[in-house]
Coordinates of C-alpha atoms and ligand atoms in Angstrom, one line a residue:
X1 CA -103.3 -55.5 -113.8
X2 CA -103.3 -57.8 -110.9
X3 CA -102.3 -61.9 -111.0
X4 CA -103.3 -65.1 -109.4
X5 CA -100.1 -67.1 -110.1
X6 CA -98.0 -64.5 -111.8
X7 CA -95.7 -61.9 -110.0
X8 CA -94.6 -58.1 -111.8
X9 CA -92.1 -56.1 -111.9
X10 CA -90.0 -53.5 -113.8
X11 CA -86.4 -52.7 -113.9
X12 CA -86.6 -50.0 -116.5
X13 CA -87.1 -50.4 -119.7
X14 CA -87.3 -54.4 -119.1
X15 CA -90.8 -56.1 -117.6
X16 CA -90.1 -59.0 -115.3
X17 CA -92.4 -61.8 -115.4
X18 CA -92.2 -64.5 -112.8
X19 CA -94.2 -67.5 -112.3
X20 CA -95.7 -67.8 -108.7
X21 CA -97.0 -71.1 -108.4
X22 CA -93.7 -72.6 -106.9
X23 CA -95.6 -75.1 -104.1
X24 CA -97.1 -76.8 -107.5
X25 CA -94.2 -76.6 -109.3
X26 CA -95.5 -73.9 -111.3
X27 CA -97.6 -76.1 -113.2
X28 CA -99.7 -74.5 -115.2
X29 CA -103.5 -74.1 -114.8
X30 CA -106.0 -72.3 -116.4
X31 CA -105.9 -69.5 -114.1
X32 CA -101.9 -69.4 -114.7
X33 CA -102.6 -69.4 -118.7
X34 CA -105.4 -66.9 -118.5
X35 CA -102.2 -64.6 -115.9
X36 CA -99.7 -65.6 -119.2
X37 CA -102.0 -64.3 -121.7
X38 CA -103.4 -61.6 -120.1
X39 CA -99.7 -60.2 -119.7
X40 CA -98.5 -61.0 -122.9
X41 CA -101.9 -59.0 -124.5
X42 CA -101.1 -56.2 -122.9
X43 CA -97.3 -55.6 -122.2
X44 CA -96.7 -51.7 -121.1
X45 CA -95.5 -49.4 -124.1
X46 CA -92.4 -48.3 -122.5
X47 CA -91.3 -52.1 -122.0
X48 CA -89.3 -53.2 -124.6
X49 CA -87.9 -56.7 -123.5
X50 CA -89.5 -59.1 -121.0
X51 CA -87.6 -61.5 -118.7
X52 CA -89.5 -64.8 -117.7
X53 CA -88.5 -66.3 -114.6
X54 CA -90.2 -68.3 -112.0
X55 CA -90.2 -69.3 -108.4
X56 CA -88.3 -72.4 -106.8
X57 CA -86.4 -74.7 -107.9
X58 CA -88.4 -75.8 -110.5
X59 CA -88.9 -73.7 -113.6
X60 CA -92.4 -75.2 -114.7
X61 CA -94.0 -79.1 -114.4
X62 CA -96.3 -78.7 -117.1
X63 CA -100.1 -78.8 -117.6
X64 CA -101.5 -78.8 -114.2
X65 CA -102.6 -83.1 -113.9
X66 CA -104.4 -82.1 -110.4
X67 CA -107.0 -80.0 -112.4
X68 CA -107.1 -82.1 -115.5
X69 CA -107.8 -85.1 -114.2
X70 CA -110.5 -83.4 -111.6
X71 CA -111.5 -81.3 -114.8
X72 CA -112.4 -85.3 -116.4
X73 CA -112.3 -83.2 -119.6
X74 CA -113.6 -84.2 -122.8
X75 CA -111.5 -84.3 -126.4
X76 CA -113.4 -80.9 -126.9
X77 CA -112.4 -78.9 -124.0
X78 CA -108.9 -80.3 -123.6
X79 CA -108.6 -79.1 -127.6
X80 CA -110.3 -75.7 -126.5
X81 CA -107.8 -75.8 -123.3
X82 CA -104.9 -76.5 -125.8
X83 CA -105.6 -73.9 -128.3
X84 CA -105.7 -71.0 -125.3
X85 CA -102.1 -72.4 -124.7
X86 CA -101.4 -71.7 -128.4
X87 CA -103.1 -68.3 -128.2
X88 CA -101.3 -66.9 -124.8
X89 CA -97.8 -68.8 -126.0
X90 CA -98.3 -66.9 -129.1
X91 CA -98.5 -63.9 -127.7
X92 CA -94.9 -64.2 -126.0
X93 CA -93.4 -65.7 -129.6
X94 CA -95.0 -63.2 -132.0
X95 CA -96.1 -59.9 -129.6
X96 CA -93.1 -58.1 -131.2
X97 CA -91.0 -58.2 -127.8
X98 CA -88.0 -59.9 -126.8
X99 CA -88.7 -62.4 -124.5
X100 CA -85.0 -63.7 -122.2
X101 CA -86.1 -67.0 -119.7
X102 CA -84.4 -67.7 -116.8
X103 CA -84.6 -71.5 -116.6
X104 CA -84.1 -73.6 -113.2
X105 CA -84.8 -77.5 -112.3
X106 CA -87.5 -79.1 -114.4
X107 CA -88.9 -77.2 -117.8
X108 CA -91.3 -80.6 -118.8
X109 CA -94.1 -81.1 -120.7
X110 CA -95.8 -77.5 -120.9
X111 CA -93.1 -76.2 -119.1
X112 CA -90.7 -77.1 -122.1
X113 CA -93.7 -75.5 -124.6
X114 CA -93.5 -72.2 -122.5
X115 CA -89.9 -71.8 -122.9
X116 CA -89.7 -73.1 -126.2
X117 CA -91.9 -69.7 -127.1
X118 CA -89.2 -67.7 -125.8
X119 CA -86.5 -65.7 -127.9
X120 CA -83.3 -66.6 -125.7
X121 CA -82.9 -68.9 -122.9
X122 CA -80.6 -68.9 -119.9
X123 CA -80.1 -71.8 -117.5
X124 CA -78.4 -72.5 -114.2
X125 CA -76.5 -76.8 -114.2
X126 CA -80.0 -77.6 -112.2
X127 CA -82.2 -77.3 -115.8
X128 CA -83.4 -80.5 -117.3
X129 CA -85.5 -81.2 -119.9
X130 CA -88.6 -83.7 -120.9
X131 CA -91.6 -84.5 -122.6
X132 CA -93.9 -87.2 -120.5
X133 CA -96.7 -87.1 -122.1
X134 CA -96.5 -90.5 -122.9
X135 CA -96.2 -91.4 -119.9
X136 CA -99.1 -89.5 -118.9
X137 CA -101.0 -91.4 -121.8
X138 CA -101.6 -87.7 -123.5
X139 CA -100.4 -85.4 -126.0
X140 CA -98.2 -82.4 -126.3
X141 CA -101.0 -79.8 -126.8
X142 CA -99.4 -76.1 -125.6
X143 CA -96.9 -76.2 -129.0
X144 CA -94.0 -78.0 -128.9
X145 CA -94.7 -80.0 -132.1
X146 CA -94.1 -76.8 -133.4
X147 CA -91.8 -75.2 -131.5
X148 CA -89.8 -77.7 -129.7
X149 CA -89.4 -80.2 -132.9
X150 CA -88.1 -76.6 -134.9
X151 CA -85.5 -76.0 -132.1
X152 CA -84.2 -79.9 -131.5
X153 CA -86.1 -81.5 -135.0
X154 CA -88.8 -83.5 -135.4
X155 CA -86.8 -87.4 -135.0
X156 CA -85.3 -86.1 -132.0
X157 CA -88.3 -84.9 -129.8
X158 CA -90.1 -88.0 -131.7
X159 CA -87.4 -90.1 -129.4
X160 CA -87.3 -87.6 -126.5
X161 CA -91.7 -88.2 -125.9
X162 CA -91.3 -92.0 -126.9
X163 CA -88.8 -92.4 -124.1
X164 CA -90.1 -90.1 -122.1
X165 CA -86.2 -89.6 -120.8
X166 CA -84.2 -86.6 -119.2
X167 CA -82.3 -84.2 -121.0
X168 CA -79.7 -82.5 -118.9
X169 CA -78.6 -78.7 -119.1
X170 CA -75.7 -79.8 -120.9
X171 CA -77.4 -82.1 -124.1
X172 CA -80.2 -79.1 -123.5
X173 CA -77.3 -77.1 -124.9
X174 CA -76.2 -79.1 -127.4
X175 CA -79.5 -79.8 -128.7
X176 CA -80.4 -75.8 -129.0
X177 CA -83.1 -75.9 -125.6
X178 CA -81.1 -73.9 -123.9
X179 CA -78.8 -70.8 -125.3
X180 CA -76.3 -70.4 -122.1
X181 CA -75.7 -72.5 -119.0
X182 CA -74.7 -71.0 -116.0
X183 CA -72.4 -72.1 -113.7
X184 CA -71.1 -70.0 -110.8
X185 CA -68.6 -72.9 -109.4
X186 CA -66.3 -72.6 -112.9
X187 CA -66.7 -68.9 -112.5
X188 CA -69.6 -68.2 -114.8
X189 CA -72.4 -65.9 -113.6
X190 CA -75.8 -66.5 -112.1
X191 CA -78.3 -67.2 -114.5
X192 CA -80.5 -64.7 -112.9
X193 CA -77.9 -62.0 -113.4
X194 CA -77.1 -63.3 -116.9
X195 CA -80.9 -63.5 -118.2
X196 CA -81.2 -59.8 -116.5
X197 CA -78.5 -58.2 -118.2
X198 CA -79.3 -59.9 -121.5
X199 CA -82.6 -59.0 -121.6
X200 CA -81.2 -55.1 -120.7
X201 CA -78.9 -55.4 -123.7
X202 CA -81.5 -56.2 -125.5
X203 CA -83.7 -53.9 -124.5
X204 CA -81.2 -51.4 -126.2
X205 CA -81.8 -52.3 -129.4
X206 CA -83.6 -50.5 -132.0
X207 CA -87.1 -51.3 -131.0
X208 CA -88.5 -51.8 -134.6
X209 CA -85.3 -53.9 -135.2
X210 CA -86.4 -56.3 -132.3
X211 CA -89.6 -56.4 -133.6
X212 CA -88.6 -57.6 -137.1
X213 CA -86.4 -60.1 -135.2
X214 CA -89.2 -61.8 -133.1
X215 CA -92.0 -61.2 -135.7
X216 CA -90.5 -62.3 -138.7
X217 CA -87.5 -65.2 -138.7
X218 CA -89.1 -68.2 -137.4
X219 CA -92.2 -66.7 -139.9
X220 CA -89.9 -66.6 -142.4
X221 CA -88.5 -69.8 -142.2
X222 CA -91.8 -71.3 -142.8
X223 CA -92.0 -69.9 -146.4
X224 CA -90.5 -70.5 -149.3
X225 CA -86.8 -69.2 -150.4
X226 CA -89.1 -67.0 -152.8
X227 CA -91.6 -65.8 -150.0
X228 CA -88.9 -65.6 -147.4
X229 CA -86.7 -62.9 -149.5
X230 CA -89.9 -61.1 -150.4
X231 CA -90.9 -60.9 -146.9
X232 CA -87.3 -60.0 -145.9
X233 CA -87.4 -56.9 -148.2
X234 CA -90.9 -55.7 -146.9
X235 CA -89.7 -55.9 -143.4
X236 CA -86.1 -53.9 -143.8
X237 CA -88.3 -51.8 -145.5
X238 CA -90.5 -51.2 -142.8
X239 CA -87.5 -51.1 -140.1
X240 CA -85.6 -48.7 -142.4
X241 CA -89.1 -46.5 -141.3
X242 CA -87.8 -45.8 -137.9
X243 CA -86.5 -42.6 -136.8
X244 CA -83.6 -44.5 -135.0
X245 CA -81.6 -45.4 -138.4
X246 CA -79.8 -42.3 -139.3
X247 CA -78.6 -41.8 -135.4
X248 CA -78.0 -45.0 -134.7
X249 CA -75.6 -45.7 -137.9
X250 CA -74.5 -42.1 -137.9
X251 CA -72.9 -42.9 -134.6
X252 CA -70.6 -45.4 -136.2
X253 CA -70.1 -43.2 -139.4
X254 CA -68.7 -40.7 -137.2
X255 CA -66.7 -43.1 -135.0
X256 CA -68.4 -42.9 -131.9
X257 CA -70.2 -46.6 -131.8
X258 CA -68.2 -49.8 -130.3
X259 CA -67.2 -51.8 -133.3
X260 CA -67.9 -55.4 -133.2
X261 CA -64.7 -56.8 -132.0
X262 CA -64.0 -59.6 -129.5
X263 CA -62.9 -57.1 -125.8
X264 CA -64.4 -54.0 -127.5
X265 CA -67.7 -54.4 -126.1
X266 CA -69.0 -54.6 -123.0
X267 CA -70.8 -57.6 -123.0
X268 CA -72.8 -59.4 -120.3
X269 CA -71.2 -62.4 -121.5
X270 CA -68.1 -60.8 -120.7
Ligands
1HE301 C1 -98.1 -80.7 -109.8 C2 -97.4 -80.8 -111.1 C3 -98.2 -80.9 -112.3 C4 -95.9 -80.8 -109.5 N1 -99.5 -80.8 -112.1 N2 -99.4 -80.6 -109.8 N3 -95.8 -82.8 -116.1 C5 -95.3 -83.9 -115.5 O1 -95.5 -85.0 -115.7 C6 -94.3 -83.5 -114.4 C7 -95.0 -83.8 -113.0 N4 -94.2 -83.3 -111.9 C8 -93.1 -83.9 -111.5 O2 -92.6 -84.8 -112.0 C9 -92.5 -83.4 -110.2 O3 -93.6 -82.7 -109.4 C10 -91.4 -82.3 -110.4 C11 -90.2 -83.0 -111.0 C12 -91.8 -81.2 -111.3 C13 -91.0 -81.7 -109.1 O4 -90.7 -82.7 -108.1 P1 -90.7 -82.4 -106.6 O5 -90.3 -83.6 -105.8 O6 -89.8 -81.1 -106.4 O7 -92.1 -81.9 -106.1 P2 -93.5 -82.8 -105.9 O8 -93.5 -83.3 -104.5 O9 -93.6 -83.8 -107.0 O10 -94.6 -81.7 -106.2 C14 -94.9 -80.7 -105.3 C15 -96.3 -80.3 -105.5 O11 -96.5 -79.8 -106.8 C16 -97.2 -81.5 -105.4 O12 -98.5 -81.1 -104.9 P3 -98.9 -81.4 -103.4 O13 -100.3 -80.8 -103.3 O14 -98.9 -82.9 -103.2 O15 -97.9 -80.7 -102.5 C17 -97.4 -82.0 -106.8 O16 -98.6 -82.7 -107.0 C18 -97.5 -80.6 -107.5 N5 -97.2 -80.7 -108.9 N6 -96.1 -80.9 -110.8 C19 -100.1 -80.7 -110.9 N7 -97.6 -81.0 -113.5 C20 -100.8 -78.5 -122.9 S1 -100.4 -80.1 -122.7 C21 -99.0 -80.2 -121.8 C22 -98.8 -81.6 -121.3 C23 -97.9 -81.7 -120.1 O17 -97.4 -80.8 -119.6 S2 -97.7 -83.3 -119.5 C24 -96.4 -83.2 -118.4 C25 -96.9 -82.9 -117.1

């Protein structure tokens, strides 16, 4: 598959994913969306997380302005535009695979969307977060009254577009935007190398069991406690279907899997 804005790679079992668009910030156009959801459509079989990462210093500026104002689109295409974001963001939320960002500078406006469809984010002190659209006298339209309002609440991203103000890496944190901050100068790891070995911890996992994980609990937690436990038991049922179960916990019945112990493990937190 070959890519206007997006760059691939592989480092085994995990697909890397990097946004090439750096001179624009990584903005997103429609050529960029149509790269994201032609990826996401069609990840390789033997893939089994995905690491998103971009160029720069600057992890994504949002709906390219350039094209839409030159675009002068009406309410119907910008809605049509809008609901291709929703389709190829989607794809990276529900598409059954882990998806680990590596986030850098700003993630606004779309930017924020994107990474608010991934499973685990990882940012180095230069991350910051916002929501101009006001400012921009438009709308959120890639998700994040969805996504972003789940992760941070509705009141707070309510105040976060009104004001239009930064969030930095650290309130990112706090508010749930961000899952680790990175920095190297108190000793911590890159986030590059942290995202990386996450998403190849991750990519250990029980495949069907990562499935289950990015398929069903933000589904879940849409529905009712009724639903919710219902659709819990249908999908340990169809987990308990994989031929990895009896291996995997036979390896701790007969001693020979880490237990889960603070200093047992090796972690890449570690
Ligand atoms: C862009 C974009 C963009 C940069 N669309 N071209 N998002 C925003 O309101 C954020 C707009 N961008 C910025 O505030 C800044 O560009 C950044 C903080 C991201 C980076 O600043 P800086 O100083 O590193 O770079 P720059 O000089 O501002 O930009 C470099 C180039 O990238 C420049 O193009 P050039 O041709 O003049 O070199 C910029 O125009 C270009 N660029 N960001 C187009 N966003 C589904 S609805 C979603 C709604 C939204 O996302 S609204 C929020 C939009």
């Amino acid at each position: 598959m070959s890519f206007r804005y997006l760059k691939t790679a592989e480092i085994g079992s995990v697909g890397i994913v990097t946004l090439a668009r750096a001179n624009k910030r990584n903005a997103i156009d429609e050529d960029t969306l149509a790269d994201i959801e032609a990826y996401f459509s069609s990840v390789p079989e033997h893939i089994r997380a995905i690491l998103l990462t971009a160029e720069g210093d600057h992890f994504c500026g949002g709906l390219d302005l350039k094209e839409h104002f030159d675009k002068e689109r009406s309410p119907v295409e910008f809605m049509r535009v809008c609901q291709r974001w929703h389709r190829a963001f989607d794809k990276i939320q529900f598409g059954g695979i882990p998806v680990i960002a590596c986030l850098q500078g700003a993630v606004v406006g779309g930017g924020l969307e994107l990474a608010s469809a991934v499973h685990v984010r990882v940012s180095d002190v230069s991350t910051y977060f916002a929501l101009p659209e006001g400012t921009r006298g438009i709308f959120t339209g890639g998700g994040a009254t969805v996504r972003t309002a789940r992760i941070i609440s509705a009141p707070r991203m309510v105040e976060m577009m009104l004001t239009g103000r930064i969030v930095d890496v650290h309130e990112g944190h706090r508010l749930g935007l961000t899952h680790y901050v990175c920095d190297p100068a108190k000793g911590d790891k890159p986030a590059a190398e942290l995202a990386l070995e996450l998403a190849q911890k991750i990519a250990g996992n029980a495949p069907l069991s990562n499935y289950a994980m990015v398929t069903s609990i933000s589904r879940i937690a849409d529905m009712s406690t009724t639903d919710g436990l219902f659709a819990e038991g249908l999908m340990i049922a169809v987990v308990q279907s994989g031929d990895e179960v009896q291996e995997r916990v036979g390896q701790f019945v007969s001693k020979k899997a880490p237990k889960v112990k603070p200093g047992v493990e090796t972690s890449p937190l570690s």
